[in-house]
Amino acid sequence: MAELSVEEIGGLGEQAAGEAAAAASRQELDQVRVAYLGRAGKITEVLRGLGSLPAELRPEAGKAANQARQMAETAIEKRREELAAEEAAERAADQLDVTLPGRGPEVGHRHPLMTTLEDMLDIAAGLGYTAVQGPEVEWSALNWTALNYPPDHPAMDEQDSFYITDEIMPRTHTSPAQIRAMRAMHDDSCPVRSLDPRCPPDEPLEKCTCTPAPTRVVVPGRTYRRESVTLTHHDIFYQLECLLVEEGITLAHLKGTLGAFLRAYLGPETKVRFRPDFFPFTEPSADVSVNCLFCEAKGCRFCKHSGWVEIGGSGLVHPNVLTAGGYDPDRVSGLAFGFGIERLAQHRFNIMHIRTLYDNDMRFLRQF
Ligand code: FA5
């Protein structure tokens, strides 16, 4: 004590006040209090030593020490109040305001492709077709041979299709499900019912021993082709296939069914165009187009300036395919068609590029 000058005693008060103002918490502030005003605190020690000072120094030193204590106490008290106010404000901010409107969970919705697929399935159900599925990974014998593709057909090339092995592949269309669906209509005891992928003409199936009921199925599903992406083509896409096999089916049934289907989905004003085409599994075959809704058939990028958009393929089931399904082509005939779901969705929802259906950009998807 004796070594401290009056100025230095005054300085202790300022130091304590500065440290108190900088304390970031109540604990830090308490440390400042103990360091200056505690039992062994710097200011306490000065006060305690006053008695041993020479009498002539005592009044001035005493005054300075009391001022220092006063300053320290005031600063510590002020900071204590500030910290208490800060804490109270934090607590208030954390508090739950039960009068605020609740934040509801964000509800998802159907992807436009699924909406299209479901709408098409509803229409098919209304026309009496039962939904069935085939596997996405399929025997190449069912994807091609059973569907009457000749062994050297270009679509079978690895340039156009993906393969897992020579015999197994991601299906290139939903049509192999035609074979599965027809075979499933046979009696349990009939050898045709087995899902043996062998098919005529390579390895004839065992003869059918029953009279299968008519087949009337709709097959939705994903298909795969080795294709470059364009406005209307993707390497993965959905198809929806319908097959009807029973006695007396003609081209008139095919045209009527397709027209009803497309007008139910795209609207009663929709114009449907059939043009002769070729598919190994139908005879005769026709491609199915509708008038372009993007340009009201005036011609645009989407319809390649033709005014028409190809939606699918169709035809009367080829006798060899009926045979592969275990039906007698002299007794029954059939109609079949397959639509591209992306193209229908694009057309219905005005989606110029197929890729946007697969980008999964929420800003795009939220619009539907
Ligand atoms: C077929 O796939 C036939 N299986 C359809 C069929 C079924 C004909 C039954 C006769 C009887 P096609 O390759 O044309 O045919 O394809 C049918 C439709 O699928 C096309 O019209 C188109 O809408 C859609 N499609 C074809 N390739 C793609 C692709 N890469 N990307 C998107 N959609 C496609």
mmCIF file of C-alpha atoms and ligand atoms in Angstrom:
data_model
loop_
_atom_site.group_PDB
_atom_site.id
_atom_site.type_symbol
_atom_site.label_atom_id
_atom_site.label_comp_id
_atom_site.label_asym_id
_atom_site.label_seq_id
_atom_site.Cartn_x
_atom_site.Cartn_y
_atom_site.Cartn_z
ATOM 1 C CA MET A 1 0.000 0.000 0.000
ATOM 2 C CA ALA A 2 2.689 2.283 0.976
ATOM 3 C CA GLU A 3 4.148 2.148 -2.529
ATOM 4 C CA LEU A 4 0.965 3.371 -4.286
ATOM 5 C CA SER A 5 0.669 7.074 -5.022
ATOM 6 C CA VAL A 6 -2.664 8.906 -4.773
ATOM 7 C CA GLU A 7 -2.914 8.873 -8.604
ATOM 8 C CA GLU A 8 -2.314 5.154 -8.662
ATOM 9 C CA ILE A 9 -5.047 4.594 -6.085
ATOM 10 C CA GLY A 10 -7.413 6.654 -8.285
ATOM 11 C CA GLY A 11 -6.279 4.571 -11.295
ATOM 12 C CA LEU A 12 -7.481 1.368 -9.553
ATOM 13 C CA GLY A 13 -11.032 2.694 -9.668
ATOM 14 C CA GLU A 14 -10.780 3.403 -13.394
ATOM 15 C CA GLN A 15 -9.261 -0.028 -14.093
ATOM 16 C CA ALA A 16 -12.044 -1.751 -12.167
ATOM 17 C CA ALA A 17 -14.694 0.327 -13.980
ATOM 18 C CA GLY A 18 -13.142 -0.507 -17.405
ATOM 19 C CA GLU A 19 -12.991 -4.242 -16.690
ATOM 20 C CA ALA A 20 -16.522 -4.256 -15.319
ATOM 21 C CA ALA A 21 -17.851 -2.566 -18.481
ATOM 22 C CA ALA A 22 -16.091 -5.192 -20.634
ATOM 23 C CA ALA A 23 -17.397 -8.199 -18.673
ATOM 24 C CA ALA A 24 -19.437 -10.362 -21.052
ATOM 25 C CA SER A 25 -21.233 -12.411 -18.412
ATOM 26 C CA ARG A 26 -22.239 -12.409 -14.784
ATOM 27 C CA GLN A 27 -19.360 -14.780 -14.001
ATOM 28 C CA GLU A 28 -16.801 -12.425 -15.568
ATOM 29 C CA LEU A 29 -18.315 -9.484 -13.716
ATOM 30 C CA ASP A 30 -18.049 -11.373 -10.434
ATOM 31 C CA GLN A 31 -14.380 -12.057 -11.138
ATOM 32 C CA VAL A 32 -13.831 -8.280 -11.540
ATOM 33 C CA ARG A 33 -15.625 -7.637 -8.250
ATOM 34 C CA VAL A 34 -13.520 -10.210 -6.397
ATOM 35 C CA ALA A 35 -10.279 -8.869 -7.983
ATOM 36 C CA TYR A 36 -10.916 -5.295 -6.735
ATOM 37 C CA LEU A 37 -13.449 -5.389 -3.904
ATOM 38 C CA GLY A 38 -13.143 -8.947 -2.560
ATOM 39 C CA ARG A 39 -11.430 -9.759 0.733
ATOM 40 C CA ALA A 40 -8.027 -9.777 -0.946
ATOM 41 C CA GLY A 41 -9.070 -7.314 -3.697
ATOM 42 C CA LYS A 42 -6.772 -4.537 -4.821
ATOM 43 C CA ILE A 43 -8.971 -1.673 -3.567
ATOM 44 C CA THR A 44 -9.817 -3.529 -0.328
ATOM 45 C CA GLU A 45 -6.107 -3.885 0.416
ATOM 46 C CA VAL A 46 -5.548 -0.140 -0.121
ATOM 47 C CA LEU A 47 -8.403 0.622 2.279
ATOM 48 C CA ARG A 48 -7.091 -1.841 4.825
ATOM 49 C CA GLY A 49 -3.581 -0.270 4.671
ATOM 50 C CA LEU A 50 -4.780 3.277 5.278
ATOM 51 C CA GLY A 51 -4.306 2.967 9.065
ATOM 52 C CA SER A 52 -0.613 2.320 8.709
ATOM 53 C CA LEU A 53 0.021 5.453 6.647
ATOM 54 C CA PRO A 54 1.695 8.519 8.117
ATOM 55 C CA ALA A 55 -1.063 10.815 9.467
ATOM 56 C CA GLU A 56 -0.403 13.609 6.964
ATOM 57 C CA LEU A 57 -0.931 11.279 3.969
ATOM 58 C CA ARG A 58 -3.982 9.539 5.324
ATOM 59 C CA PRO A 59 -6.773 12.049 4.403
ATOM 60 C CA GLU A 60 -5.797 12.344 0.745
ATOM 61 C CA ALA A 61 -5.075 8.636 0.279
ATOM 62 C CA GLY A 62 -8.289 7.759 2.116
ATOM 63 C CA LYS A 63 -10.306 10.076 -0.133
ATOM 64 C CA ALA A 64 -8.744 8.573 -3.303
ATOM 65 C CA ALA A 65 -9.324 4.998 -2.071
ATOM 66 C CA ASN A 66 -12.987 5.672 -1.224
ATOM 67 C CA GLN A 67 -13.530 7.299 -4.622
ATOM 68 C CA ALA A 68 -11.909 4.267 -6.294
ATOM 69 C CA ARG A 69 -14.230 1.909 -4.364
ATOM 70 C CA GLN A 70 -17.222 4.056 -5.231
ATOM 71 C CA MET A 71 -16.297 4.093 -8.915
ATOM 72 C CA ALA A 72 -15.735 0.306 -8.990
ATOM 73 C CA GLU A 73 -19.006 -0.396 -7.160
ATOM 74 C CA THR A 74 -21.015 1.925 -9.421
ATOM 75 C CA ALA A 75 -19.513 0.440 -12.596
ATOM 76 C CA ILE A 76 -20.085 -3.130 -11.383
ATOM 77 C CA GLU A 77 -23.691 -2.387 -10.450
ATOM 78 C CA LYS A 78 -24.344 -0.670 -13.780
ATOM 79 C CA ARG A 79 -22.936 -3.618 -15.722
ATOM 80 C CA ARG A 80 -24.933 -6.073 -13.600
ATOM 81 C CA GLU A 81 -28.128 -4.281 -14.551
ATOM 82 C CA GLU A 82 -27.167 -4.230 -18.238
ATOM 83 C CA LEU A 83 -26.417 -7.953 -18.238
ATOM 84 C CA ALA A 84 -29.701 -8.716 -16.476
ATOM 85 C CA ALA A 85 -31.566 -6.677 -19.101
ATOM 86 C CA GLU A 86 -29.763 -8.513 -21.945
ATOM 87 C CA GLU A 87 -30.634 -11.895 -20.444
ATOM 88 C CA ALA A 88 -34.261 -10.906 -20.013
ATOM 89 C CA ALA A 89 -34.429 -9.790 -23.661
ATOM 90 C CA GLU A 90 -32.935 -13.124 -24.774
ATOM 91 C CA ARG A 91 -35.417 -15.066 -22.676
ATOM 92 C CA ALA A 92 -38.283 -13.037 -24.115
ATOM 93 C CA ALA A 93 -37.097 -13.738 -27.682
ATOM 94 C CA ASP A 94 -36.971 -17.480 -26.953
ATOM 95 C CA GLN A 95 -40.430 -17.547 -25.593
ATOM 96 C CA LEU A 96 -43.156 -19.329 -27.534
ATOM 97 C CA ASP A 97 -45.850 -17.003 -28.742
ATOM 98 C CA VAL A 98 -48.880 -19.249 -28.659
ATOM 99 C CA THR A 99 -50.987 -16.639 -30.443
ATOM 100 C CA LEU A 100 -48.925 -16.929 -33.669
ATOM 101 C CA PRO A 101 -50.593 -18.890 -36.505
ATOM 102 C CA GLY A 102 -49.160 -22.443 -36.735
ATOM 103 C CA ARG A 103 -46.615 -23.408 -39.370
ATOM 104 C CA GLY A 104 -48.205 -26.299 -41.263
ATOM 105 C CA PRO A 105 -46.057 -29.109 -42.712
ATOM 106 C CA GLU A 106 -45.312 -28.610 -46.419
ATOM 107 C CA VAL A 107 -47.546 -31.017 -48.285
ATOM 108 C CA GLY A 108 -46.135 -32.660 -51.412
ATOM 109 C CA HIS A 109 -48.169 -33.431 -54.501
ATOM 110 C CA ARG A 110 -48.166 -35.675 -57.510
ATOM 111 C CA HIS A 111 -45.476 -35.340 -60.172
ATOM 112 C CA PRO A 112 -47.096 -34.389 -63.523
ATOM 113 C CA LEU A 113 -45.937 -37.709 -64.982
ATOM 114 C CA MET A 114 -47.692 -39.663 -62.251
ATOM 115 C CA THR A 115 -50.829 -37.519 -62.637
ATOM 116 C CA THR A 116 -50.849 -38.356 -66.330
ATOM 117 C CA LEU A 117 -50.250 -42.049 -65.698
ATOM 118 C CA GLU A 118 -53.004 -42.229 -63.080
ATOM 119 C CA ASP A 119 -55.478 -40.353 -65.298
ATOM 120 C CA MET A 120 -54.710 -42.741 -68.155
ATOM 121 C CA LEU A 121 -55.149 -45.743 -65.862
ATOM 122 C CA ASP A 122 -58.526 -44.362 -64.750
ATOM 123 C CA ILE A 123 -59.632 -44.044 -68.372
ATOM 124 C CA ALA A 124 -58.416 -47.589 -69.102
ATOM 125 C CA ALA A 125 -60.286 -48.895 -66.047
ATOM 126 C CA GLY A 126 -63.431 -47.159 -67.332
ATOM 127 C CA LEU A 127 -63.022 -49.013 -70.627
ATOM 128 C CA GLY A 128 -62.745 -52.323 -68.753
ATOM 129 C CA TYR A 129 -58.977 -52.878 -68.781
ATOM 130 C CA THR A 130 -57.328 -54.397 -65.691
ATOM 131 C CA ALA A 131 -53.976 -52.906 -64.651
ATOM 132 C CA VAL A 132 -51.078 -55.372 -64.505
ATOM 133 C CA GLN A 133 -47.330 -54.858 -64.421
ATOM 134 C CA GLY A 134 -44.412 -56.530 -66.107
ATOM 135 C CA PRO A 135 -40.829 -56.467 -64.857
ATOM 136 C CA GLU A 136 -38.583 -53.596 -65.943
ATOM 137 C CA VAL A 137 -35.740 -56.087 -66.352
ATOM 138 C CA GLU A 138 -36.994 -58.555 -68.896
ATOM 139 C CA TRP A 139 -35.971 -61.631 -70.898
ATOM 140 C CA SER A 140 -34.760 -60.446 -74.287
ATOM 141 C CA ALA A 141 -36.778 -63.384 -75.659
ATOM 142 C CA LEU A 142 -39.969 -61.717 -74.428
ATOM 143 C CA ASN A 143 -38.844 -58.206 -75.379
ATOM 144 C CA TRP A 144 -38.094 -59.345 -78.942
ATOM 145 C CA THR A 145 -38.549 -62.943 -80.080
ATOM 146 C CA ALA A 146 -41.991 -63.566 -78.596
ATOM 147 C CA LEU A 147 -43.065 -60.295 -80.193
ATOM 148 C CA ASN A 148 -42.144 -61.615 -83.610
ATOM 149 C CA TYR A 149 -38.963 -59.561 -84.084
ATOM 150 C CA PRO A 150 -36.725 -61.226 -86.682
ATOM 151 C CA PRO A 151 -33.252 -62.117 -85.290
ATOM 152 C CA ASP A 152 -31.535 -59.302 -87.216
ATOM 153 C CA HIS A 153 -33.929 -56.466 -86.376
ATOM 154 C CA PRO A 154 -31.969 -53.200 -85.899
ATOM 155 C CA ALA A 155 -33.780 -52.273 -82.657
ATOM 156 C CA MET A 156 -32.081 -55.291 -81.029
ATOM 157 C CA ASP A 157 -28.682 -53.761 -81.648
ATOM 158 C CA GLU A 158 -26.648 -52.657 -78.625
ATOM 159 C CA GLN A 159 -26.566 -49.213 -80.230
ATOM 160 C CA ASP A 160 -30.286 -48.880 -79.581
ATOM 161 C CA SER A 161 -30.915 -50.950 -76.459
ATOM 162 C CA PHE A 162 -29.263 -51.595 -73.109
ATOM 163 C CA TYR A 163 -28.346 -55.165 -72.148
ATOM 164 C CA ILE A 164 -27.474 -56.771 -68.833
ATOM 165 C CA THR A 165 -26.556 -60.122 -70.391
ATOM 166 C CA ASP A 166 -27.332 -61.475 -73.866
ATOM 167 C CA GLU A 167 -30.593 -62.813 -72.451
ATOM 168 C CA ILE A 168 -31.599 -60.161 -69.921
ATOM 169 C CA MET A 169 -32.225 -56.469 -70.533
ATOM 170 C CA PRO A 170 -34.089 -53.416 -69.285
ATOM 171 C CA ARG A 171 -37.216 -53.659 -71.478
ATOM 172 C CA THR A 172 -37.329 -51.262 -74.399
ATOM 173 C CA HIS A 173 -41.152 -51.127 -74.331
ATOM 174 C CA THR A 174 -44.054 -52.425 -72.248
ATOM 175 C CA SER A 175 -45.077 -54.858 -75.012
ATOM 176 C CA PRO A 176 -43.347 -57.954 -73.500
ATOM 177 C CA ALA A 177 -46.018 -57.700 -70.789
ATOM 178 C CA GLN A 178 -48.495 -58.681 -73.550
ATOM 179 C CA ILE A 179 -46.966 -62.158 -73.575
ATOM 180 C CA ARG A 180 -46.965 -62.408 -69.787
ATOM 181 C CA ALA A 181 -50.573 -61.194 -69.571
ATOM 182 C CA MET A 182 -51.809 -63.669 -72.199
ATOM 183 C CA ARG A 183 -49.985 -66.597 -70.582
ATOM 184 C CA ALA A 184 -51.436 -65.633 -67.188
ATOM 185 C CA MET A 185 -54.962 -66.151 -68.577
ATOM 186 C CA HIS A 186 -54.404 -69.893 -68.979
ATOM 187 C CA ASP A 187 -55.578 -72.449 -66.424
ATOM 188 C CA ASP A 188 -53.143 -73.319 -63.625
ATOM 189 C CA SER A 189 -52.745 -76.813 -65.097
ATOM 190 C CA CYS A 190 -52.040 -75.543 -68.655
ATOM 191 C CA PRO A 191 -48.299 -75.665 -69.559
ATOM 192 C CA VAL A 192 -48.533 -72.278 -71.323
ATOM 193 C CA ARG A 193 -49.194 -70.588 -67.987
ATOM 194 C CA SER A 194 -45.574 -70.957 -66.895
ATOM 195 C CA LEU A 195 -43.522 -67.820 -67.446
ATOM 196 C CA ASP A 196 -41.047 -69.777 -69.517
ATOM 197 C CA PRO A 197 -39.551 -67.137 -71.822
ATOM 198 C CA ARG A 198 -39.184 -69.659 -74.678
ATOM 199 C CA CYS A 199 -41.329 -68.671 -77.575
ATOM 200 C CA PRO A 200 -42.066 -69.547 -81.152
ATOM 201 C CA PRO A 201 -40.593 -69.866 -83.653
ATOM 202 C CA ASP A 202 -37.291 -70.712 -81.875
ATOM 203 C CA GLU A 203 -38.545 -73.185 -79.322
ATOM 204 C CA PRO A 204 -42.272 -73.859 -79.560
ATOM 205 C CA LEU A 205 -44.089 -73.857 -76.258
ATOM 206 C CA GLU A 206 -45.910 -76.899 -75.142
ATOM 207 C CA LYS A 207 -49.442 -76.943 -76.510
ATOM 208 C CA CYS A 208 -52.192 -75.098 -74.648
ATOM 209 C CA THR A 209 -54.518 -77.544 -72.896
ATOM 210 C CA CYS A 210 -57.257 -75.061 -71.939
ATOM 211 C CA THR A 211 -59.415 -72.363 -73.526
ATOM 212 C CA PRO A 212 -58.013 -69.145 -72.069
ATOM 213 C CA ALA A 213 -60.458 -66.379 -71.176
ATOM 214 C CA PRO A 214 -60.109 -63.045 -73.036
ATOM 215 C CA THR A 215 -57.134 -60.839 -72.067
ATOM 216 C CA ARG A 216 -57.958 -57.197 -71.395
ATOM 217 C CA VAL A 217 -55.076 -55.516 -69.626
ATOM 218 C CA VAL A 218 -53.428 -52.122 -69.279
ATOM 219 C CA VAL A 219 -49.706 -52.107 -68.462
ATOM 220 C CA PRO A 220 -48.063 -48.935 -67.179
ATOM 221 C CA GLY A 221 -44.331 -48.902 -66.663
ATOM 222 C CA ARG A 222 -40.847 -47.581 -67.195
ATOM 223 C CA THR A 223 -38.899 -48.462 -70.310
ATOM 224 C CA TYR A 224 -35.297 -47.942 -71.401
ATOM 225 C CA ARG A 225 -33.614 -47.165 -74.691
ATOM 226 C CA ARG A 226 -30.133 -46.085 -75.654
ATOM 227 C CA GLU A 227 -31.190 -42.707 -77.032
ATOM 228 C CA SER A 228 -29.898 -39.157 -77.026
ATOM 229 C CA VAL A 229 -32.113 -36.733 -75.151
ATOM 230 C CA THR A 230 -34.123 -34.389 -77.397
ATOM 231 C CA LEU A 231 -37.232 -32.282 -76.747
ATOM 232 C CA THR A 232 -39.387 -35.402 -76.933
ATOM 233 C CA HIS A 233 -36.967 -38.317 -76.322
ATOM 234 C CA HIS A 234 -35.304 -39.566 -73.144
ATOM 235 C CA ASP A 235 -33.382 -42.750 -72.410
ATOM 236 C CA ILE A 236 -35.773 -43.625 -69.586
ATOM 237 C CA PHE A 237 -39.449 -43.041 -70.185
ATOM 238 C CA TYR A 238 -42.890 -44.380 -69.311
ATOM 239 C CA GLN A 239 -45.239 -46.230 -71.573
ATOM 240 C CA LEU A 240 -48.800 -47.336 -71.092
ATOM 241 C CA GLU A 241 -49.823 -50.386 -73.073
ATOM 242 C CA CYS A 242 -53.292 -51.815 -73.636
ATOM 243 C CA LEU A 243 -53.997 -55.302 -74.918
ATOM 244 C CA LEU A 244 -57.372 -56.819 -75.715
ATOM 245 C CA VAL A 245 -57.564 -60.392 -76.993
ATOM 246 C CA GLU A 246 -60.891 -62.045 -77.643
ATOM 247 C CA GLU A 247 -63.073 -63.283 -80.454
ATOM 248 C CA GLY A 248 -63.974 -60.872 -83.244
ATOM 249 C CA ILE A 249 -61.677 -57.884 -82.521
ATOM 250 C CA THR A 250 -61.232 -55.677 -85.595
ATOM 251 C CA LEU A 251 -59.502 -52.470 -86.656
ATOM 252 C CA ALA A 252 -62.770 -50.624 -85.917
ATOM 253 C CA HIS A 253 -62.466 -51.594 -82.233
ATOM 254 C CA LEU A 254 -58.878 -50.357 -82.220
ATOM 255 C CA LYS A 255 -59.750 -46.985 -83.749
ATOM 256 C CA GLY A 256 -62.779 -46.533 -81.510
ATOM 257 C CA THR A 257 -60.849 -47.396 -78.356
ATOM 258 C CA LEU A 258 -57.900 -45.140 -79.171
ATOM 259 C CA GLY A 259 -60.142 -42.203 -80.070
ATOM 260 C CA ALA A 260 -62.158 -42.614 -76.853
ATOM 261 C CA PHE A 261 -58.981 -42.889 -74.824
ATOM 262 C CA LEU A 262 -57.259 -39.807 -76.222
ATOM 263 C CA ARG A 263 -60.339 -37.605 -76.262
ATOM 264 C CA ALA A 264 -61.064 -38.560 -72.649
ATOM 265 C CA TYR A 265 -57.564 -37.447 -71.682
ATOM 266 C CA LEU A 266 -56.837 -34.490 -73.969
ATOM 267 C CA GLY A 267 -60.368 -33.171 -74.453
ATOM 268 C CA PRO A 268 -63.319 -33.863 -76.790
ATOM 269 C CA GLU A 269 -61.941 -31.570 -79.521
ATOM 270 C CA THR A 270 -58.779 -33.656 -79.920
ATOM 271 C CA LYS A 271 -58.113 -34.839 -83.459
ATOM 272 C CA VAL A 272 -56.596 -38.318 -83.668
ATOM 273 C CA ARG A 273 -54.637 -39.393 -86.743
ATOM 274 C CA PHE A 274 -53.747 -42.982 -87.727
ATOM 275 C CA ARG A 275 -51.060 -43.611 -90.266
ATOM 276 C CA PRO A 276 -49.874 -46.975 -91.523
ATOM 277 C CA ASP A 277 -46.723 -48.008 -89.679
ATOM 278 C CA PHE A 278 -44.821 -51.179 -89.001
ATOM 279 C CA PHE A 279 -44.341 -53.130 -85.777
ATOM 280 C CA PRO A 280 -43.329 -56.802 -85.925
ATOM 281 C CA PHE A 281 -45.945 -57.652 -83.291
ATOM 282 C CA THR A 282 -49.004 -56.093 -84.938
ATOM 283 C CA GLU A 283 -50.536 -56.456 -88.387
ATOM 284 C CA PRO A 284 -51.769 -54.077 -89.625
ATOM 285 C CA SER A 285 -49.980 -51.410 -87.579
ATOM 286 C CA ALA A 286 -50.602 -47.682 -87.232
ATOM 287 C CA ASP A 287 -48.881 -44.826 -85.526
ATOM 288 C CA VAL A 288 -51.175 -42.608 -83.487
ATOM 289 C CA SER A 289 -50.822 -38.828 -83.492
ATOM 290 C CA VAL A 290 -52.883 -35.991 -82.081
ATOM 291 C CA ASN A 291 -53.098 -32.375 -83.222
ATOM 292 C CA CYS A 292 -50.355 -30.306 -81.584
ATOM 293 C CA LEU A 293 -51.726 -28.324 -78.648
ATOM 294 C CA PHE A 294 -48.585 -26.172 -78.356
ATOM 295 C CA CYS A 295 -49.226 -24.362 -81.617
ATOM 296 C CA GLU A 296 -52.858 -25.333 -82.239
ATOM 297 C CA ALA A 297 -51.541 -27.382 -85.148
ATOM 298 C CA LYS A 298 -50.013 -24.334 -86.891
ATOM 299 C CA GLY A 299 -46.513 -25.870 -86.691
ATOM 300 C CA CYS A 300 -43.820 -25.463 -84.009
ATOM 301 C CA ARG A 301 -40.606 -26.993 -82.630
ATOM 302 C CA PHE A 302 -42.538 -29.552 -80.612
ATOM 303 C CA CYS A 303 -44.456 -31.005 -83.554
ATOM 304 C CA LYS A 304 -41.491 -30.507 -85.899
ATOM 305 C CA HIS A 305 -43.659 -28.048 -87.838
ATOM 306 C CA SER A 306 -46.107 -30.773 -88.881
ATOM 307 C CA GLY A 307 -49.032 -29.806 -86.637
ATOM 308 C CA TRP A 308 -49.169 -33.442 -85.363
ATOM 309 C CA VAL A 309 -47.529 -35.086 -82.359
ATOM 310 C CA GLU A 310 -46.911 -38.827 -82.343
ATOM 311 C CA ILE A 311 -48.246 -40.274 -79.113
ATOM 312 C CA GLY A 312 -47.969 -44.010 -79.633
ATOM 313 C CA GLY A 313 -48.055 -47.115 -81.778
ATOM 314 C CA SER A 314 -50.947 -49.504 -82.304
ATOM 315 C CA GLY A 315 -52.239 -52.401 -84.333
ATOM 316 C CA LEU A 316 -54.009 -55.735 -84.428
ATOM 317 C CA VAL A 317 -52.037 -58.383 -82.587
ATOM 318 C CA HIS A 318 -49.903 -60.476 -84.961
ATOM 319 C CA PRO A 319 -50.944 -64.170 -85.127
ATOM 320 C CA ASN A 320 -47.407 -65.217 -84.056
ATOM 321 C CA VAL A 321 -47.761 -63.104 -80.905
ATOM 322 C CA LEU A 322 -51.148 -64.647 -80.127
ATOM 323 C CA THR A 323 -49.470 -68.043 -80.524
ATOM 324 C CA ALA A 324 -46.625 -66.989 -78.172
ATOM 325 C CA GLY A 325 -49.337 -66.122 -75.649
ATOM 326 C CA GLY A 326 -50.871 -69.573 -76.095
ATOM 327 C CA TYR A 327 -53.984 -68.382 -77.969
ATOM 328 C CA ASP A 328 -55.285 -69.885 -81.185
ATOM 329 C CA PRO A 329 -55.107 -67.112 -83.835
ATOM 330 C CA ASP A 330 -57.901 -68.871 -85.759
ATOM 331 C CA ARG A 331 -60.220 -68.449 -82.781
ATOM 332 C CA VAL A 332 -59.327 -65.010 -81.394
ATOM 333 C CA SER A 333 -57.876 -61.713 -82.548
ATOM 334 C CA GLY A 334 -56.574 -58.780 -80.583
ATOM 335 C CA LEU A 335 -55.842 -55.095 -80.507
ATOM 336 C CA ALA A 336 -52.877 -53.447 -78.819
ATOM 337 C CA PHE A 337 -51.519 -49.968 -78.425
ATOM 338 C CA GLY A 338 -48.759 -48.261 -76.464
ATOM 339 C CA PHE A 339 -48.556 -44.562 -75.546
ATOM 340 C CA GLY A 340 -45.591 -42.501 -74.372
ATOM 341 C CA ILE A 341 -46.574 -40.979 -71.029
ATOM 342 C CA GLU A 342 -44.000 -38.163 -71.082
ATOM 343 C CA ARG A 343 -45.227 -37.003 -74.447
ATOM 344 C CA LEU A 344 -48.828 -36.992 -73.242
ATOM 345 C CA ALA A 345 -47.843 -35.110 -70.075
ATOM 346 C CA GLN A 346 -45.828 -32.613 -72.127
ATOM 347 C CA HIS A 347 -48.782 -32.086 -74.384
ATOM 348 C CA ARG A 348 -51.314 -31.781 -71.589
ATOM 349 C CA PHE A 349 -49.254 -29.494 -69.333
ATOM 350 C CA ASN A 350 -47.468 -27.479 -72.015
ATOM 351 C CA ILE A 351 -43.987 -28.763 -71.163
ATOM 352 C CA MET A 352 -41.734 -28.095 -74.123
ATOM 353 C CA HIS A 353 -38.682 -30.153 -73.010
ATOM 354 C CA ILE A 354 -38.965 -33.732 -71.729
ATOM 355 C CA ARG A 355 -35.870 -33.222 -69.549
ATOM 356 C CA THR A 356 -37.696 -30.838 -67.216
ATOM 357 C CA LEU A 357 -39.837 -33.807 -66.150
ATOM 358 C CA TYR A 358 -36.714 -35.457 -64.757
ATOM 359 C CA ASP A 359 -34.731 -32.481 -63.400
ATOM 360 C CA ASN A 360 -36.727 -32.508 -60.157
ATOM 361 C CA ASP A 361 -36.443 -28.752 -59.850
ATOM 362 C CA MET A 362 -39.054 -27.831 -57.250
ATOM 363 C CA ARG A 363 -39.640 -24.414 -58.845
ATOM 364 C CA PHE A 364 -40.832 -26.259 -61.957
ATOM 365 C CA LEU A 365 -42.726 -29.062 -60.218
ATOM 366 C CA ARG A 366 -44.658 -26.737 -57.890
ATOM 367 C CA GLN A 367 -46.510 -25.347 -60.902
ATOM 368 C CA PHE A 368 -48.501 -28.549 -61.426
HETATM 369 C C1 FA5 B 1 -43.507 -49.017 -79.190
HETATM 370 O O1 FA5 B 1 -42.772 -48.944 -78.214
HETATM 371 C C2 FA5 B 1 -44.525 -50.110 -79.305
HETATM 372 N N1 FA5 B 1 -44.271 -51.112 -78.301
HETATM 373 C C3 FA5 B 1 -45.905 -49.505 -79.171
HETATM 374 C C4 FA5 B 1 -46.982 -50.482 -79.581
HETATM 375 C C5 FA5 B 1 -47.652 -51.173 -78.593
HETATM 376 C C6 FA5 B 1 -47.284 -50.666 -80.915
HETATM 377 C C7 FA5 B 1 -48.641 -52.075 -78.964
HETATM 378 C C8 FA5 B 1 -48.256 -51.569 -81.280
HETATM 379 C C9 FA5 B 1 -48.927 -52.260 -80.296
HETATM 380 P P1 FA5 B 1 -42.680 -46.798 -80.282
HETATM 381 O O2 FA5 B 1 -41.251 -47.143 -80.278
HETATM 382 O O3 FA5 B 1 -43.206 -46.019 -81.422
HETATM 383 O O4 FA5 B 1 -43.569 -48.097 -80.181
HETATM 384 O O5 FA5 B 1 -43.008 -46.019 -78.939
HETATM 385 C C10 FA5 B 1 -44.339 -45.725 -78.573
HETATM 386 C C11 FA5 B 1 -44.408 -44.356 -77.945
HETATM 387 O O6 FA5 B 1 -43.507 -44.283 -76.851
HETATM 388 C C12 FA5 B 1 -43.951 -43.238 -78.875
HETATM 389 O O7 FA5 B 1 -45.014 -42.827 -79.703
HETATM 390 C C13 FA5 B 1 -43.598 -42.159 -77.914
HETATM 391 O O8 FA5 B 1 -44.734 -41.494 -77.432
HETATM 392 C C14 FA5 B 1 -42.982 -42.968 -76.783
HETATM 393 N N2 FA5 B 1 -41.522 -43.022 -76.913
HETATM 394 C C15 FA5 B 1 -40.778 -43.809 -77.706
HETATM 395 N N3 FA5 B 1 -39.470 -43.582 -77.535
HETATM 396 C C16 FA5 B 1 -39.380 -42.612 -76.592
HETATM 397 C C17 FA5 B 1 -38.289 -41.921 -75.967
HETATM 398 N N4 FA5 B 1 -37.038 -42.202 -76.245
HETATM 399 N N5 FA5 B 1 -38.569 -40.978 -75.052
HETATM 400 C C18 FA5 B 1 -39.858 -40.697 -74.726
HETATM 401 N N6 FA5 B 1 -40.927 -41.303 -75.268
HETATM 402 C C19 FA5 B 1 -40.701 -42.247 -76.204
#
